[in-house]
Coordinates of C-alpha atoms in Angstrom, one line a residue:
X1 CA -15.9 -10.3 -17.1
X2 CA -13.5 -7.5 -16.0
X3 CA -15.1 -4.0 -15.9
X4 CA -13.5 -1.2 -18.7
X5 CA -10.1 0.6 -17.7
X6 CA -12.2 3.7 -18.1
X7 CA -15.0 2.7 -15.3
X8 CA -12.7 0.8 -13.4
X9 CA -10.4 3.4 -12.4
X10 CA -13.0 6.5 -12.5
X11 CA -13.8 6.5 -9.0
X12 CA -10.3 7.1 -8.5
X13 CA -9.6 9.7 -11.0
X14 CA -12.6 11.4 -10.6
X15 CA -11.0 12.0 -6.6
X16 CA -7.7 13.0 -7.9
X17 CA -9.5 15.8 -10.2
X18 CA -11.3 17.0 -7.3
X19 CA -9.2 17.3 -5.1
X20 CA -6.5 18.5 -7.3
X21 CA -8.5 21.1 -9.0
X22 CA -8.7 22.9 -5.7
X23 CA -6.5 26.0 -5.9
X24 CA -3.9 26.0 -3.0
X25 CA -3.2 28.7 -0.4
X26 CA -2.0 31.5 -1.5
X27 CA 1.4 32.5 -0.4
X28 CA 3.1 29.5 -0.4
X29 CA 1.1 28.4 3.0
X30 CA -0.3 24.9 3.7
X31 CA -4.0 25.9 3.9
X32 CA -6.6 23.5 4.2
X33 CA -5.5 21.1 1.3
X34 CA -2.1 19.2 0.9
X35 CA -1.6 18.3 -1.9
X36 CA 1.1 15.5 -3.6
X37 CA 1.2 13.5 -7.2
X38 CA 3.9 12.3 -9.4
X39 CA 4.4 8.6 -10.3
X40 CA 7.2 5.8 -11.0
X41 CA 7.6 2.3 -10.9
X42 CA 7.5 -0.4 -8.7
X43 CA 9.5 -3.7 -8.8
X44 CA 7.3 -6.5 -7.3
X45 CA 6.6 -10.6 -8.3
X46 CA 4.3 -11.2 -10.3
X47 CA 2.2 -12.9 -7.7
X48 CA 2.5 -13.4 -4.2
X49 CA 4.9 -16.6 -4.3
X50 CA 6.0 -16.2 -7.7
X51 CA 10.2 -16.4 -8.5
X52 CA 9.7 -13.9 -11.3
X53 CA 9.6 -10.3 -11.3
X54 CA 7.6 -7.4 -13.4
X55 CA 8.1 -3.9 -13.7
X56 CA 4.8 -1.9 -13.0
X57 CA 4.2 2.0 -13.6
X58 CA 2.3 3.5 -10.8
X59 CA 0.7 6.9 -10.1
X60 CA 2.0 8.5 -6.4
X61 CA -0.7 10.6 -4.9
X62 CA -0.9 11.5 -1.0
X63 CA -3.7 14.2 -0.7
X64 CA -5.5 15.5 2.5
X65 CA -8.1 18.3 3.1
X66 CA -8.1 19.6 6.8
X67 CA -6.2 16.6 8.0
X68 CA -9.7 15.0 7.5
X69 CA -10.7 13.4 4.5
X70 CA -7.0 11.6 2.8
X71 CA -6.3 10.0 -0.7
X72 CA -3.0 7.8 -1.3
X73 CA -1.8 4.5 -2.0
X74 CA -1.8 3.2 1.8
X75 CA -5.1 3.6 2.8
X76 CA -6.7 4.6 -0.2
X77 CA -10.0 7.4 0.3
X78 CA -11.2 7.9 3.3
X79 CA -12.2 10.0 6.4
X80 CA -10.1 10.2 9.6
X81 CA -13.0 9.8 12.0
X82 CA -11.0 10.6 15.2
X83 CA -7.8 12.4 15.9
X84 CA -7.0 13.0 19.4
X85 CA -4.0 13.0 21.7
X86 CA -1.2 10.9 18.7
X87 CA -4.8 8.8 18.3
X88 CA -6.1 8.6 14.5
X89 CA -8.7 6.2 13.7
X90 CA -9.8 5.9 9.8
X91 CA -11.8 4.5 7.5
X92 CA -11.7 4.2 3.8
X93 CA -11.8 2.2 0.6
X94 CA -8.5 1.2 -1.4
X95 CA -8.4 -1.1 -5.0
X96 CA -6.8 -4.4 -4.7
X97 CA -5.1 -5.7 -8.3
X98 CA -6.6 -8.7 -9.9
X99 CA -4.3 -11.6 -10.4
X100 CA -4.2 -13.6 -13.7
X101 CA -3.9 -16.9 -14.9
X102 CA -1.2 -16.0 -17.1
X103 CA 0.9 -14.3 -14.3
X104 CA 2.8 -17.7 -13.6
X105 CA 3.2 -21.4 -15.2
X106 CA 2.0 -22.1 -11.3
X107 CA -1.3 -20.5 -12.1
X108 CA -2.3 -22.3 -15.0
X109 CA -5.7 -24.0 -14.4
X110 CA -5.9 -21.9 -11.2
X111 CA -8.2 -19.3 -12.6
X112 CA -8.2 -15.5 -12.0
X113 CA -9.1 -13.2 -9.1
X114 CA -11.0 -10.2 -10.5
X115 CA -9.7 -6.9 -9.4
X116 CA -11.5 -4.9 -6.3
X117 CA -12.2 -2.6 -4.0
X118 CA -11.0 -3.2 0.0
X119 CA -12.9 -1.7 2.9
X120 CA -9.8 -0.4 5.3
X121 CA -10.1 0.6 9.1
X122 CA -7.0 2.1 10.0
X123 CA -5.7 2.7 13.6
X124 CA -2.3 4.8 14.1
X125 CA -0.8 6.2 17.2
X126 CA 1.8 8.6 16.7
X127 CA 5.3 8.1 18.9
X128 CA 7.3 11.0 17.6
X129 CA 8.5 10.0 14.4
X130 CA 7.3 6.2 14.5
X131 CA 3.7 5.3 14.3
X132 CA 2.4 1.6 14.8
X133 CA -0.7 0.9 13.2
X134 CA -3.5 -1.8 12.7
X135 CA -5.0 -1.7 9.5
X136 CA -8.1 -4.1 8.4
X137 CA -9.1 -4.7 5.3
X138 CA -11.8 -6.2 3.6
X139 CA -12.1 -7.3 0.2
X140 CA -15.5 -6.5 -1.5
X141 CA -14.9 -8.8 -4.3
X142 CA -12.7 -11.0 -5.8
X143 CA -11.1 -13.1 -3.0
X144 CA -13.8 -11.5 -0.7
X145 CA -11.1 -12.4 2.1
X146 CA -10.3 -10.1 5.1
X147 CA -6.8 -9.1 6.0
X148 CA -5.3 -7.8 9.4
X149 CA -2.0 -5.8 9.1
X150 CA 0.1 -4.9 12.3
X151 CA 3.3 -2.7 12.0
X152 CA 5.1 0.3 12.6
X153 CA 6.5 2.9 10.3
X154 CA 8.5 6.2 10.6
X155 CA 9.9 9.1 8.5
X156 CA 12.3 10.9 10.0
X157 CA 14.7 13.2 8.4
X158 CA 18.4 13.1 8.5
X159 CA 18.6 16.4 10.2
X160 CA 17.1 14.3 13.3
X161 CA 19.8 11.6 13.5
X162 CA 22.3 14.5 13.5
X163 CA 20.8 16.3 16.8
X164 CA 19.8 19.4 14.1
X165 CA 15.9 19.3 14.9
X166 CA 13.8 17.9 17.5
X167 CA 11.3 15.3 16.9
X168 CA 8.7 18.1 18.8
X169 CA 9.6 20.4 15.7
X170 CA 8.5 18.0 13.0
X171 CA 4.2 17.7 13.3
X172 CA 3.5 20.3 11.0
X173 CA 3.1 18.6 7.9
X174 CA 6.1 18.7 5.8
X175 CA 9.9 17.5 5.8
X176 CA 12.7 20.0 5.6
X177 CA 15.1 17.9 4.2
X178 CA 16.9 14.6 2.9
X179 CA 15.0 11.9 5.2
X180 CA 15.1 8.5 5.7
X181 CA 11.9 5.9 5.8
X182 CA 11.5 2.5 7.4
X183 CA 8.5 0.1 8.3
X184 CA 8.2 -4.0 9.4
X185 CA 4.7 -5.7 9.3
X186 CA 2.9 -9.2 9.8
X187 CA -0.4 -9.8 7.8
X188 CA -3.2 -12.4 9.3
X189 CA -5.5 -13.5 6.5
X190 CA -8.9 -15.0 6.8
X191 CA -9.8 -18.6 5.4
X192 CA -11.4 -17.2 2.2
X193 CA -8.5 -15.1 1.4
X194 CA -5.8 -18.1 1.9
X195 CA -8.2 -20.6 -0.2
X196 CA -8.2 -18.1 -3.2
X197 CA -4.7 -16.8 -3.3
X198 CA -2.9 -20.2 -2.0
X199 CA -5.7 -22.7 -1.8
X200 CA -6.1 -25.4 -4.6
X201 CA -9.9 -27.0 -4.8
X202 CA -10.5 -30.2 -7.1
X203 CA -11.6 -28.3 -10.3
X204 CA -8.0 -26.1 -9.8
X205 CA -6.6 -29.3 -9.2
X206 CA -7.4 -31.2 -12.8
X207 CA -7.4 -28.5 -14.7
X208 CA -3.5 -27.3 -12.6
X209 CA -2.0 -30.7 -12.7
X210 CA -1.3 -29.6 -8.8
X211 CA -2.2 -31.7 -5.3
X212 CA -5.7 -30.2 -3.6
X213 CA -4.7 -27.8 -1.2
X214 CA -7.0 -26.2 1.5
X215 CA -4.9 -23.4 4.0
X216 CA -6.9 -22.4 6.9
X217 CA -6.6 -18.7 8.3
X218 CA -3.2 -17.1 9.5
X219 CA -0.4 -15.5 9.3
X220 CA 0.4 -15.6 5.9
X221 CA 3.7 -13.0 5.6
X222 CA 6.2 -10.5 7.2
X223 CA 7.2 -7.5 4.8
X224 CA 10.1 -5.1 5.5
X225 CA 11.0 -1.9 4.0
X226 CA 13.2 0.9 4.0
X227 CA 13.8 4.1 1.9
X228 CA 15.2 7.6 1.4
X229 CA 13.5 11.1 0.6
X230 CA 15.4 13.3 -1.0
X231 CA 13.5 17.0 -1.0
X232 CA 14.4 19.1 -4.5
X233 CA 14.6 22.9 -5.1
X234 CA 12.2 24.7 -2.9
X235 CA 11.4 21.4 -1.9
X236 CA 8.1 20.9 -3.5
X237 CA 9.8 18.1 -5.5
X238 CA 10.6 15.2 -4.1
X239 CA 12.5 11.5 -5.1
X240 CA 11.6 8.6 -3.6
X241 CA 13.4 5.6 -3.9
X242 CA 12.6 2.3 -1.7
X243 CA 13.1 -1.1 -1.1
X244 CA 11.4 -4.1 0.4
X245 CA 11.3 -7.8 1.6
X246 CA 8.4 -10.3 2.1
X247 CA 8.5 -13.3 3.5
X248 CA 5.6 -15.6 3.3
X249 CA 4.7 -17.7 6.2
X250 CA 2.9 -20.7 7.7
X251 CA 0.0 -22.6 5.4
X252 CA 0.6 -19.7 2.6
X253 CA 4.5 -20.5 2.1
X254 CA 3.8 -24.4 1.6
X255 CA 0.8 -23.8 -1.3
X256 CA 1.5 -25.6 -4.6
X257 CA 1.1 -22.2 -6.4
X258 CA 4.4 -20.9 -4.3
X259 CA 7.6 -21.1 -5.9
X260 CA 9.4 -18.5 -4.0
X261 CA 8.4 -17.5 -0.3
X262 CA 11.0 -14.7 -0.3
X263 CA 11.0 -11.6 -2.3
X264 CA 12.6 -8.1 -2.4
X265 CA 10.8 -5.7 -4.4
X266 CA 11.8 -1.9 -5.3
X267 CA 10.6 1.0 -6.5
X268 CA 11.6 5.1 -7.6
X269 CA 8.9 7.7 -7.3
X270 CA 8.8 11.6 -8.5
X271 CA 6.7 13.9 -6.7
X272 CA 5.3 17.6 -6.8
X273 CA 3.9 18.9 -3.7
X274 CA 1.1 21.6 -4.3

């Protein structure tokens, strides 16, 4: 049985009251906390593999306190536990979304994957404006699969392309302008992950009407995505729009449950920076 709305989101509200509730620094200056909320909508499948689409409303917070301790939808809250020389190295705990029986006519029979929370390590080295990462994650529940992520991603503004500012001018927390956003990524799963999301056991099987299916450990998809930041007013409000693709791959694209291997996804975001 699924836990409450109330209790299942309250960790995470209880951190966005917290940290939201502290006052910012006075004149207009940075300060200790940096502060970011607004929400929007995301246009994802319904399940990784499905050929459908859904329209889901999402909070947007990115939150730090003294560079050290973060909240957002990446990495979820956490603690950068070292930060030297373009070298971060963090660790935190994100909430993975359940996925239903009645997300798909694929998943009929399949049973549901309880929501969760992840256990992320995150390792980023800053190149200027670009930043490859490694990010591991481990489920806690549900699939109780582990995940590795490898990418780069960047956020550069438009001033930059135009020889305006130079990358050295841009560390300080904050854009100055209209900027642009891009990232690529491949994602290893474990074995447990692959049977739960794209696996099909005998039970699944009679009660699915689909072949047994048992996917061993990979690479299970590449994801692309680009987008554009558009600062307003003083620039404490912000728009941003994006768009993605992901592309399943190896044991995970030939699953009975996939009906499409290829989707784009999009989403439109308002912000207020504290």
């Amino acid at each position: 049985m699924r836990s409450p709305p109330a209790k299942k989101y309250a960790p995470i509200l209880l951190a966005v009251f917290l940290f939201a509730g502290h006052p910012p620094a006075e004149g207009g200056e940075r300060g200790d906390w940096d502060i970011r909320i607004g929400a929007g909508a995301r246009y994802v499948a319904k399940y990784e593999g499905s050929d459908e689409m859904k329209t889901r409303a999402l909070p947007l917070m990115d939150i730090t306190w003294k560079d050290l301790v973060f909240l957002n939808p990446r990495d979820g809250l956490g603690v950068r536990v070292y930060d030297e020389g373009g070298l971060t190295l963090s660790a935190g705990a994100g909430y993975v979304f359940a996925r239903d029986e009645s997300d798909g006519d694929a998943l009929r029979g399949m049973g549901d994957i309880d929501e969760t929370a992840a256990a992320n390590l995150v390792v980023k080295y800053g190149l200027g404006p670009v930043r490859p990462y490694i990010r591991v994650s481990r489920h806690l529940g549900g699939s109780g699969g582990t995940l590795v992520k490898a990418g780069v991603g960047a956020v550069a503004p438009f001033a930059l392309f135009t020889g305006r500012v130079n990358p050295k001018e841009m560390g300080d927390g904050g854009l100055k302008g209209p900027a642009i956003k891009f990232g690529a990524s491949a994602t290893w799963a474990d074995g447990d992950y692959m049977e739960s999301y794209f696996g099909v056991n005998p039970a699944q099987s009679s009660a699915s009407g689909h072949p047994r299916y048992k996917p061993e450990a990979g690479f299970k998809s590449v994801d692309f995505e680009v987008g554009v930041i558009y600062l307003l007013a003083d620039g404490r409000w912000a728009v941003n729009a994006q768009a993605g693709y992901s592309r399943l791959s190896g044991d995970a694209k030939d699953s009975p449950v996939v009906k499409d291997a290829g989707r784009f996804s999009g989403g439109l975001f308002l912000s207020y920076r504290f």
